[in-house]
mmCIF file of C-alpha atoms in Angstrom:
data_model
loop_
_atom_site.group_PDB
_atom_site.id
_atom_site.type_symbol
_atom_site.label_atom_id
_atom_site.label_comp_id
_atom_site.label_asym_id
_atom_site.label_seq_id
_atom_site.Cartn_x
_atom_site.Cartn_y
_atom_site.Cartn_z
ATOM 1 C CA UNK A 13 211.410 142.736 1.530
ATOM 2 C CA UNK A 14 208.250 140.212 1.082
ATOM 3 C CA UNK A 15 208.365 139.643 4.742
ATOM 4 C CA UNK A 16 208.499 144.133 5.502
ATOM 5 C CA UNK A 17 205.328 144.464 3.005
ATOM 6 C CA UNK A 18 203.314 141.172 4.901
ATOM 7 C CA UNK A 19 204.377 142.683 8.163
ATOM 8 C CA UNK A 20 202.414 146.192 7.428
ATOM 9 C CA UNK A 21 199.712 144.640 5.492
ATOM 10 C CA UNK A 22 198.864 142.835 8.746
ATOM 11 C CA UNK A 23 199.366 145.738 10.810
ATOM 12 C CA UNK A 24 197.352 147.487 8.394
ATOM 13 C CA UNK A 25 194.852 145.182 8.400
ATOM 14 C CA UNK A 26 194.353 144.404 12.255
ATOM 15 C CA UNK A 27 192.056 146.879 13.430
ATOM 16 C CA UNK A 28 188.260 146.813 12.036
ATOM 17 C CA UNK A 29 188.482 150.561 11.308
ATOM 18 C CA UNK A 30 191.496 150.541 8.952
ATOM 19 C CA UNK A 31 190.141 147.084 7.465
ATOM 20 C CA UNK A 32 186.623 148.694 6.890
ATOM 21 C CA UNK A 33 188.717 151.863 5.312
ATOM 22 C CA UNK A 34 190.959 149.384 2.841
ATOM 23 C CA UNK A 35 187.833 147.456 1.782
ATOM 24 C CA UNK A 36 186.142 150.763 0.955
ATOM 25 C CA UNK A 37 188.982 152.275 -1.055
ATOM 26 C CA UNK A 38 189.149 148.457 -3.341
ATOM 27 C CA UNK A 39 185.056 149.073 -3.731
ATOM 28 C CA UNK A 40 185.724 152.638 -4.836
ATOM 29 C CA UNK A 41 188.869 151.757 -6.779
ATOM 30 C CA UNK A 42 186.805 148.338 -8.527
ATOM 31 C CA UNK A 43 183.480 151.083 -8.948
ATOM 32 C CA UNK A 44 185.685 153.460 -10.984
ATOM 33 C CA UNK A 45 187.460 150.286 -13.439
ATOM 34 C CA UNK A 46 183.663 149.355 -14.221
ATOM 35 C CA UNK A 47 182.280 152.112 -14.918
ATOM 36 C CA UNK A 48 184.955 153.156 -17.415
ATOM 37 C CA UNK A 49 183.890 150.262 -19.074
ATOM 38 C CA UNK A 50 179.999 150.488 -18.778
ATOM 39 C CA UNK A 51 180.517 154.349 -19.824
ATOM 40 C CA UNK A 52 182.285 153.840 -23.064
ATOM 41 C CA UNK A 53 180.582 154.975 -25.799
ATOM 42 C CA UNK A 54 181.757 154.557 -29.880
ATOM 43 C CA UNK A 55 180.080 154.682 -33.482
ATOM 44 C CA UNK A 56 180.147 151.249 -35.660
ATOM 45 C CA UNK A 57 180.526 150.778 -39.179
ATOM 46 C CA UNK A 58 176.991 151.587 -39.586
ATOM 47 C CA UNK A 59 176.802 154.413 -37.785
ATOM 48 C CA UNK A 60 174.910 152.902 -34.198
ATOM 49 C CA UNK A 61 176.189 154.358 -31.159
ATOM 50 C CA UNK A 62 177.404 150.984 -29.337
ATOM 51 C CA UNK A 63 178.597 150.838 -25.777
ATOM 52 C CA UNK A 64 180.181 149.009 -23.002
ATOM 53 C CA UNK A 65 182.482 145.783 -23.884
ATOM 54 C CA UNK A 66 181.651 146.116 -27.740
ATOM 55 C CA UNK A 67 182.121 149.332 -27.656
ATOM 56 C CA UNK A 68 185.649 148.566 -26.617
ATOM 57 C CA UNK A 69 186.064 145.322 -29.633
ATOM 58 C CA UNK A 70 184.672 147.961 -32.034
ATOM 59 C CA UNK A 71 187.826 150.747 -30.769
ATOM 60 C CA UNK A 72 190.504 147.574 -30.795
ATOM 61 C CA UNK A 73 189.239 146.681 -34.646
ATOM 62 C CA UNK A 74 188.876 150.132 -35.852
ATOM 63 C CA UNK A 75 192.768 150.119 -34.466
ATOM 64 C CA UNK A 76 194.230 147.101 -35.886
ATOM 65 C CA UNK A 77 192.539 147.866 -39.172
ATOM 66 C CA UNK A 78 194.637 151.223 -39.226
ATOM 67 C CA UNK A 79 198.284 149.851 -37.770
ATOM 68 C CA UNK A 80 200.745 148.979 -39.463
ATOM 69 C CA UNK A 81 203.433 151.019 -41.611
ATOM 70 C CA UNK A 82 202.164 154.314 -43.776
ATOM 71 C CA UNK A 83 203.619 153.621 -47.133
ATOM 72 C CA UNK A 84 202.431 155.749 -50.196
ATOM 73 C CA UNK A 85 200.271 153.206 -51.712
ATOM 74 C CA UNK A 86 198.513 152.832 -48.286
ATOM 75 C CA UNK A 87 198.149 156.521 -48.139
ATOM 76 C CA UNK A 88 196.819 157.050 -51.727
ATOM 77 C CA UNK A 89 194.487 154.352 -50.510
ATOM 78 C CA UNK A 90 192.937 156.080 -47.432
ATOM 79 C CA UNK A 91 192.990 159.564 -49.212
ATOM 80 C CA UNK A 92 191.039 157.829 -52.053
ATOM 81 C CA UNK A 93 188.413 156.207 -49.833
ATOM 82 C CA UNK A 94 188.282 159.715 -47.999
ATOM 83 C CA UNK A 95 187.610 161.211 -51.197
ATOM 84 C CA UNK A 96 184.824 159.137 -52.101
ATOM 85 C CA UNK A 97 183.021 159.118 -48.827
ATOM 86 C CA UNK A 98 182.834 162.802 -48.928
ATOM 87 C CA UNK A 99 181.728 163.341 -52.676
ATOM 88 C CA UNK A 100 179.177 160.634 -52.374
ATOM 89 C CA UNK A 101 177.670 163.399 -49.806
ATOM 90 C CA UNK A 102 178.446 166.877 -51.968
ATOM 91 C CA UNK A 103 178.744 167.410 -55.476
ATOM 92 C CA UNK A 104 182.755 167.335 -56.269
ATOM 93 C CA UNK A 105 182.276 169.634 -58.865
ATOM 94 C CA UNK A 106 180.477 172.750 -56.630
ATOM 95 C CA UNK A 107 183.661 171.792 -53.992
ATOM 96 C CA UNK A 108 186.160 172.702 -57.138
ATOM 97 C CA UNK A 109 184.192 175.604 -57.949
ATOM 98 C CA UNK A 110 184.644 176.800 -54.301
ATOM 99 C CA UNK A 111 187.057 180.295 -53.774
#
């Protein structure tokens, strides 16, 4: 089998025109794999839009600080730092009043 694939990649590779064609398609192909990178785009803990290689650290933290098991304890947890991120914007007591 190594020897069938080596055989057509030297076919495949022994006139200009298909070589020219393959080394375009690996630019295109290594174009698209940076840009995803360069285009990537996330909030930090502080609320700056970061981008590019941090942006992905900042995606891979904000992930490993959530995994894990949900127990109930860790749940409470969240729903209690939820809860006081949103009432140190609004008044909890005009949210209760709320029909």
């Amino acid at each position: 089998m190594p020897r069938l694939i080596l055989f057509e990649l030297k076919k495949m590779l022994s006139r200009r025109v298909a070589l020219a064609a393959n080394v375009g398609v690996v630019a295109f192909l290594v174009a698209i794999m940076a840009l995803n990178v360069v285009q990537t785009k996330t909030a930090n803990a502080r609320g700056e839009i970061v981008s590019g290689t941090e942006a992905i650290a900042q995606m891979r933290a904000d992930a490993e600080e959530h995994a894990g098991t949900i127990t109930a304890e860790r749940a409470a947890a969240d729903i209690a730092a939820y809860q006081e991120t949103v009432f140190s914007r609004i008044d909890r007591d005009a949210v209760t009043q709320m029909r």
